[in-house]
mmCIF file with all atom_site columns, C-alpha atoms in Angstrom:
data_model
loop_
_atom_site.group_PDB
_atom_site.id
_atom_site.type_symbol
_atom_site.label_atom_id
_atom_site.label_alt_id
_atom_site.label_comp_id
_atom_site.label_asym_id
_atom_site.label_entity_id
_atom_site.label_seq_id
_atom_site.pdbx_PDB_ins_code
_atom_site.Cartn_x
_atom_site.Cartn_y
_atom_site.Cartn_z
_atom_site.occupancy
_atom_site.B_iso_or_equiv
_atom_site.pdbx_formal_charge
_atom_site.auth_seq_id
_atom_site.auth_comp_id
_atom_site.auth_asym_id
_atom_site.auth_atom_id
_atom_site.pdbx_PDB_model_num
ATOM 1   C CA . MET A 1 1   ? 0.136   0.351  0.191  1.00 46.00 ? 19  MET A CA 1
ATOM 2   C CA . SER A 1 2   ? 1.649   2.793  -1.516 1.00 48.00 ? 20  SER A CA 1
ATOM 3   C CA . ALA A 1 3   ? 0.412   6.725  1.113  1.00 46.00 ? 21  ALA A CA 1
ATOM 4   C CA . PRO A 1 4   ? -1.970  9.315  -0.045 1.00 47.00 ? 22  PRO A CA 1
ATOM 5   C CA . ALA A 1 5   ? -0.811  12.366 -1.832 1.00 57.00 ? 23  ALA A CA 1
ATOM 6   C CA . SER A 1 6   ? -2.374  13.357 1.027  1.00 90.00 ? 24  SER A CA 1
ATOM 7   C CA . PHE A 1 7   ? -0.354  13.167 3.676  1.00 95.00 ? 25  PHE A CA 1
ATOM 8   C CA . ARG A 1 8   ? 3.814   11.346 4.255  1.00 96.00 ? 26  ARG A CA 1
ATOM 9   C CA . ILE A 1 9   ? 5.204   9.730  6.919  1.00 97.00 ? 27  ILE A CA 1
ATOM 10  C CA . ASP A 1 10  ? 9.041   10.336 7.475  1.00 98.00 ? 28  ASP A CA 1
ATOM 11  C CA . TYR A 1 11  ? 10.853  7.443  9.761  1.00 98.00 ? 29  TYR A CA 1
ATOM 12  C CA . GLN A 1 12  ? 13.971  7.470  11.927 1.00 97.00 ? 30  GLN A CA 1
ATOM 13  C CA . ARG A 1 13  ? 14.962  4.895  13.230 1.00 97.00 ? 31  ARG A CA 1
ATOM 14  C CA . HIS A 1 14  ? 17.109  5.947  17.034 1.00 94.00 ? 32  HIS A CA 1
ATOM 15  C CA . GLY A 1 15  ? 18.463  2.277  18.557 1.00 94.00 ? 33  GLY A CA 1
ATOM 16  C CA . ASP A 1 16  ? 15.216  1.005  20.391 1.00 94.00 ? 34  ASP A CA 1
ATOM 17  C CA . LEU A 1 17  ? 13.291  4.225  18.747 1.00 97.00 ? 35  LEU A CA 1
ATOM 18  C CA . LEU A 1 18  ? 11.362  3.995  15.916 1.00 98.00 ? 36  LEU A CA 1
ATOM 19  C CA . ARG A 1 19  ? 10.614  7.596  15.030 1.00 98.00 ? 37  ARG A CA 1
ATOM 20  C CA . ALA A 1 20  ? 7.652   8.689  12.962 1.00 98.00 ? 38  ALA A CA 1
ATOM 21  C CA . HIS A 1 21  ? 7.103   12.641 11.378 1.00 98.00 ? 39  HIS A CA 1
ATOM 22  C CA . GLY A 1 22  ? 3.507   12.729 9.863  1.00 97.00 ? 40  GLY A CA 1
ATOM 23  C CA . THR A 1 23  ? 2.563   15.867 7.235  1.00 96.00 ? 41  THR A CA 1
ATOM 24  C CA . GLY A 1 24  ? 0.510   16.324 4.734  1.00 95.00 ? 42  GLY A CA 1
ATOM 25  C CA . VAL A 1 25  ? -3.399  16.321 5.368  1.00 94.00 ? 43  VAL A CA 1
ATOM 26  C CA . LYS A 1 26  ? -5.513  15.323 7.894  1.00 90.00 ? 44  LYS A CA 1
ATOM 27  C CA . GLY A 1 27  ? -8.906  14.711 9.258  1.00 83.00 ? 45  GLY A CA 1
ATOM 28  C CA . SER A 1 28  ? -10.999 11.400 7.879  1.00 92.00 ? 46  SER A CA 1
ATOM 29  C CA . LEU A 1 29  ? -11.318 7.996  8.854  1.00 93.00 ? 47  LEU A CA 1
ATOM 30  C CA . GLU A 1 30  ? -9.993  6.929  5.844  1.00 94.00 ? 48  GLU A CA 1
ATOM 31  C CA . THR A 1 31  ? -6.859  9.432  5.800  1.00 94.00 ? 49  THR A CA 1
ATOM 32  C CA . ALA A 1 32  ? -6.023  7.675  9.832  1.00 94.00 ? 50  ALA A CA 1
ATOM 33  C CA . LEU A 1 33  ? -5.921  4.791  9.291  1.00 95.00 ? 51  LEU A CA 1
ATOM 34  C CA . ALA A 1 34  ? -3.942  4.436  5.579  1.00 95.00 ? 52  ALA A CA 1
ATOM 35  C CA . PHE A 1 35  ? -1.806  6.707  7.843  1.00 96.00 ? 53  PHE A CA 1
ATOM 36  C CA . TRP A 1 36  ? -1.877  4.639  10.334 1.00 96.00 ? 54  TRP A CA 1
ATOM 37  C CA . THR A 1 37  ? -1.670  1.152  8.396  1.00 96.00 ? 55  THR A CA 1
ATOM 38  C CA . LEU A 1 38  ? 1.324   2.242  6.875  1.00 96.00 ? 56  LEU A CA 1
ATOM 39  C CA . LEU A 1 39  ? 2.951   2.996  10.704 1.00 97.00 ? 57  LEU A CA 1
ATOM 40  C CA . ALA A 1 40  ? 1.574   -0.644 10.926 1.00 97.00 ? 58  ALA A CA 1
ATOM 41  C CA . GLU A 1 41  ? 3.877   -1.846 7.467  1.00 97.00 ? 59  GLU A CA 1
ATOM 42  C CA . GLU A 1 42  ? 7.231   -0.800 9.096  1.00 97.00 ? 60  GLU A CA 1
ATOM 43  C CA . VAL A 1 43  ? 6.606   -1.359 12.949 1.00 97.00 ? 61  VAL A CA 1
ATOM 44  C CA . ARG A 1 44  ? 5.589   -5.448 11.511 1.00 96.00 ? 62  ARG A CA 1
ATOM 45  C CA . ARG A 1 45  ? 9.094   -4.710 9.433  1.00 95.00 ? 63  ARG A CA 1
ATOM 46  C CA . ASP A 1 46  ? 11.604  -3.921 12.233 1.00 93.00 ? 64  ASP A CA 1
ATOM 47  C CA . PRO A 1 47  ? 9.712   -4.172 15.374 1.00 95.00 ? 65  PRO A CA 1
ATOM 48  C CA . PRO A 1 48  ? 10.575  -1.029 17.570 1.00 96.00 ? 66  PRO A CA 1
ATOM 49  C CA . ARG A 1 49  ? 10.257  -1.422 21.767 1.00 96.00 ? 67  ARG A CA 1
ATOM 50  C CA . LYS A 1 50  ? 8.783   2.404  21.222 1.00 97.00 ? 68  LYS A CA 1
ATOM 51  C CA . LEU A 1 51  ? 7.567   4.170  18.320 1.00 98.00 ? 69  LEU A CA 1
ATOM 52  C CA . MET A 1 52  ? 6.484   7.944  18.794 1.00 98.00 ? 70  MET A CA 1
ATOM 53  C CA . VAL A 1 53  ? 4.612   9.209  15.725 1.00 98.00 ? 71  VAL A CA 1
ATOM 54  C CA . VAL A 1 54  ? 5.180   12.791 15.750 1.00 98.00 ? 72  VAL A CA 1
ATOM 55  C CA . ASP A 1 55  ? 1.381   14.553 13.639 1.00 96.00 ? 73  ASP A CA 1
ATOM 56  C CA . ASP A 1 56  ? 2.340   17.430 12.302 1.00 95.00 ? 74  ASP A CA 1
ATOM 57  C CA . MET A 1 57  ? -0.675  17.172 9.798  1.00 95.00 ? 75  MET A CA 1
ATOM 58  C CA . GLU A 1 58  ? -3.163  19.791 9.183  1.00 94.00 ? 76  GLU A CA 1
ATOM 59  C CA . GLY A 1 59  ? -7.361  18.983 8.894  1.00 92.00 ? 77  GLY A CA 1
ATOM 60  C CA . PRO A 1 60  ? -9.505  18.449 12.020 1.00 91.00 ? 78  PRO A CA 1
ATOM 61  C CA . SER A 1 61  ? -9.652  15.631 13.738 1.00 90.00 ? 79  SER A CA 1
ATOM 62  C CA . LEU A 1 62  ? -11.552 13.003 14.118 1.00 92.00 ? 80  LEU A CA 1
ATOM 63  C CA . THR A 1 63  ? -14.908 12.511 16.255 1.00 91.00 ? 81  THR A CA 1
ATOM 64  C CA . PRO A 1 64  ? -15.049 11.210 19.460 1.00 90.00 ? 82  PRO A CA 1
ATOM 65  C CA . ALA A 1 65  ? -17.487 7.890  17.582 1.00 93.00 ? 83  ALA A CA 1
ATOM 66  C CA . GLN A 1 66  ? -14.337 7.858  14.720 1.00 94.00 ? 84  GLN A CA 1
ATOM 67  C CA . MET A 1 67  ? -12.032 7.253  17.134 1.00 93.00 ? 85  MET A CA 1
ATOM 68  C CA . LEU A 1 68  ? -13.875 4.760  18.483 1.00 94.00 ? 86  LEU A CA 1
ATOM 69  C CA . GLN A 1 69  ? -13.842 3.079  15.574 1.00 95.00 ? 87  GLN A CA 1
ATOM 70  C CA . PHE A 1 70  ? -10.291 3.961  14.150 1.00 95.00 ? 88  PHE A CA 1
ATOM 71  C CA . VAL A 1 71  ? -8.707  2.475  17.364 1.00 95.00 ? 89  VAL A CA 1
ATOM 72  C CA . GLN A 1 72  ? -11.453 -0.650 17.103 1.00 96.00 ? 90  GLN A CA 1
ATOM 73  C CA . ALA A 1 73  ? -8.486  -1.156 13.543 1.00 96.00 ? 91  ALA A CA 1
ATOM 74  C CA . LEU A 1 74  ? -5.667  -1.392 14.954 1.00 96.00 ? 92  LEU A CA 1
ATOM 75  C CA . VAL A 1 75  ? -6.371  -3.942 17.588 1.00 95.00 ? 93  VAL A CA 1
ATOM 76  C CA . GLY A 1 76  ? -4.259  -6.914 15.367 1.00 95.00 ? 94  GLY A CA 1
ATOM 77  C CA . LEU A 1 77  ? -1.920  -4.351 12.927 1.00 96.00 ? 95  LEU A CA 1
ATOM 78  C CA . GLY A 1 78  ? 1.115   -4.756 15.204 1.00 95.00 ? 96  GLY A CA 1
ATOM 79  C CA . PHE A 1 79  ? 1.273   -2.042 17.484 1.00 96.00 ? 97  PHE A CA 1
ATOM 80  C CA . GLU A 1 80  ? 0.468   -4.250 20.657 1.00 93.00 ? 98  GLU A CA 1
ATOM 81  C CA . GLY A 1 81  ? 3.739   -4.605 23.073 1.00 93.00 ? 99  GLY A CA 1
ATOM 82  C CA . VAL A 1 82  ? 4.468   -1.990 21.551 1.00 96.00 ? 100 VAL A CA 1
ATOM 83  C CA . ARG A 1 83  ? 6.038   1.286  23.361 1.00 97.00 ? 101 ARG A CA 1
ATOM 84  C CA . LEU A 1 84  ? 3.829   4.331  21.658 1.00 97.00 ? 102 LEU A CA 1
ATOM 85  C CA . ALA A 1 85  ? 3.674   8.172  22.343 1.00 98.00 ? 103 ALA A CA 1
ATOM 86  C CA . TYR A 1 86  ? 1.234   10.373 20.291 1.00 97.00 ? 104 TYR A CA 1
ATOM 87  C CA . VAL A 1 87  ? 2.754   13.645 19.640 1.00 98.00 ? 105 VAL A CA 1
ATOM 88  C CA . GLU A 1 88  ? 0.226   15.929 18.743 1.00 95.00 ? 106 GLU A CA 1
ATOM 89  C CA . ALA A 1 89  ? 1.540   18.896 17.152 1.00 93.00 ? 107 ALA A CA 1
ATOM 90  C CA . HIS A 1 90  ? -1.166  21.478 17.368 1.00 93.00 ? 108 HIS A CA 1
ATOM 91  C CA . PRO A 1 91  ? -2.412  22.091 21.165 1.00 91.00 ? 109 PRO A CA 1
ATOM 92  C CA . GLN A 1 92  ? -5.787  22.182 20.356 1.00 92.00 ? 110 GLN A CA 1
ATOM 93  C CA . GLN A 1 93  ? -6.306  19.070 18.814 1.00 92.00 ? 111 GLN A CA 1
ATOM 94  C CA . ILE A 1 94  ? -4.548  17.680 22.339 1.00 93.00 ? 112 ILE A CA 1
ATOM 95  C CA . PRO A 1 95  ? -8.375  17.412 23.965 1.00 91.00 ? 113 PRO A CA 1
ATOM 96  C CA . ASP A 1 96  ? -9.927  15.892 21.263 1.00 88.00 ? 114 ASP A CA 1
ATOM 97  C CA . VAL A 1 97  ? -6.915  13.778 20.692 1.00 91.00 ? 115 VAL A CA 1
ATOM 98  C CA . GLU A 1 98  ? -6.419  11.932 23.671 1.00 92.00 ? 116 GLU A CA 1
ATOM 99  C CA . HIS A 1 99  ? -10.192 10.827 23.604 1.00 90.00 ? 117 HIS A CA 1
ATOM 100 C CA . SER A 1 100 ? -7.741  7.765  20.923 1.00 92.00 ? 118 SER A CA 1
ATOM 101 C CA . GLU A 1 101 ? -5.660  7.532  23.993 1.00 95.00 ? 119 GLU A CA 1
ATOM 102 C CA . ILE A 1 102 ? -8.135  6.663  26.670 1.00 95.00 ? 120 ILE A CA 1
ATOM 103 C CA . PHE A 1 103 ? -9.734  4.063  24.139 1.00 95.00 ? 121 PHE A CA 1
ATOM 104 C CA . ALA A 1 104 ? -7.295  2.860  22.982 1.00 95.00 ? 122 ALA A CA 1
ATOM 105 C CA . ARG A 1 105 ? -5.784  1.978  26.429 1.00 96.00 ? 123 ARG A CA 1
ATOM 106 C CA . GLU A 1 106 ? -8.615  0.452  27.141 1.00 95.00 ? 124 GLU A CA 1
ATOM 107 C CA . ARG A 1 107 ? -8.146  -2.177 24.989 1.00 95.00 ? 125 ARG A CA 1
ATOM 108 C CA . GLY A 1 108 ? -4.218  -2.502 25.938 1.00 94.00 ? 126 GLY A CA 1
ATOM 109 C CA . PHE A 1 109 ? -2.468  -0.549 24.447 1.00 96.00 ? 127 PHE A CA 1
ATOM 110 C CA . ASP A 1 110 ? 0.407   1.300  26.275 1.00 96.00 ? 128 ASP A CA 1
ATOM 111 C CA . VAL A 1 111 ? 0.162   4.729  24.865 1.00 96.00 ? 129 VAL A CA 1
ATOM 112 C CA . ARG A 1 112 ? 0.654   8.452  25.788 1.00 97.00 ? 130 ARG A CA 1
ATOM 113 C CA . VAL A 1 113 ? -1.048  11.227 23.939 1.00 97.00 ? 131 VAL A CA 1
ATOM 114 C CA . PHE A 1 114 ? 1.681   14.421 23.898 1.00 97.00 ? 132 PHE A CA 1
ATOM 115 C CA . GLY A 1 115 ? 1.839   18.441 23.638 1.00 95.00 ? 133 GLY A CA 1
ATOM 116 C CA . SER A 1 116 ? 5.876   18.354 22.638 1.00 96.00 ? 134 SER A CA 1
ATOM 117 C CA . GLU A 1 117 ? 8.837   14.984 21.582 1.00 96.00 ? 135 GLU A CA 1
ATOM 118 C CA . PRO A 1 118 ? 11.067  16.555 24.985 1.00 96.00 ? 136 PRO A CA 1
ATOM 119 C CA . GLU A 1 119 ? 8.253   15.608 27.318 1.00 96.00 ? 137 GLU A CA 1
ATOM 120 C CA . ALA A 1 120 ? 7.264   12.205 24.591 1.00 97.00 ? 138 ALA A CA 1
ATOM 121 C CA . ARG A 1 121 ? 11.130  10.998 24.836 1.00 96.00 ? 139 ARG A CA 1
ATOM 122 C CA . LEU A 1 122 ? 11.208  11.324 28.283 1.00 96.00 ? 140 LEU A CA 1
ATOM 123 C CA . TRP A 1 123 ? 8.157   9.383  29.360 1.00 96.00 ? 141 TRP A CA 1
ATOM 124 C CA . LEU A 1 124 ? 9.502   6.282  26.257 1.00 96.00 ? 142 LEU A CA 1
ATOM 125 C CA . ARG A 1 125 ? 12.330  5.908  28.356 1.00 92.00 ? 143 ARG A CA 1
ATOM 126 C CA . HIS A 1 126 ? 11.420  6.451  31.751 1.00 90.00 ? 144 HIS A CA 1
ATOM 127 C CA . GLY A 1 127 ? 7.544   7.130  32.633 1.00 74.00 ? 145 GLY A CA 1
ATOM 128 C CA . MET A 1 128 ? 5.368   4.787  34.927 1.00 66.00 ? 146 MET A CA 1
ATOM 129 C CA . SER A 1 129 ? 2.264   3.422  31.858 1.00 55.00 ? 147 SER A CA 1
#
């Protein structure tokens, strides 16, 4: 599956950490699923212990109902067992994205939402779940 023209993902590996930086346009459930399906392919190809996803994409957040549907679609894609820090580059969207964190944690994912990379890195290294 190749990335739709609406977004791009750049990967960097640092030891047991995979950093994925997303740019472009988001705002639909279809785009979110395409983005995370590509991430899952990279995670399965060379599984990291820690994953930092930096969302620098433009566009609105998903609705809570879409977020629930989105998180349910992630089950079984390969993120289980990976400590995942999600960095939302647009501070006004953090409260919306935190719904996904709640839904994901309820399904057993080790995930947290952050507003900055330094906070996310600290949690990935030392934080409690």
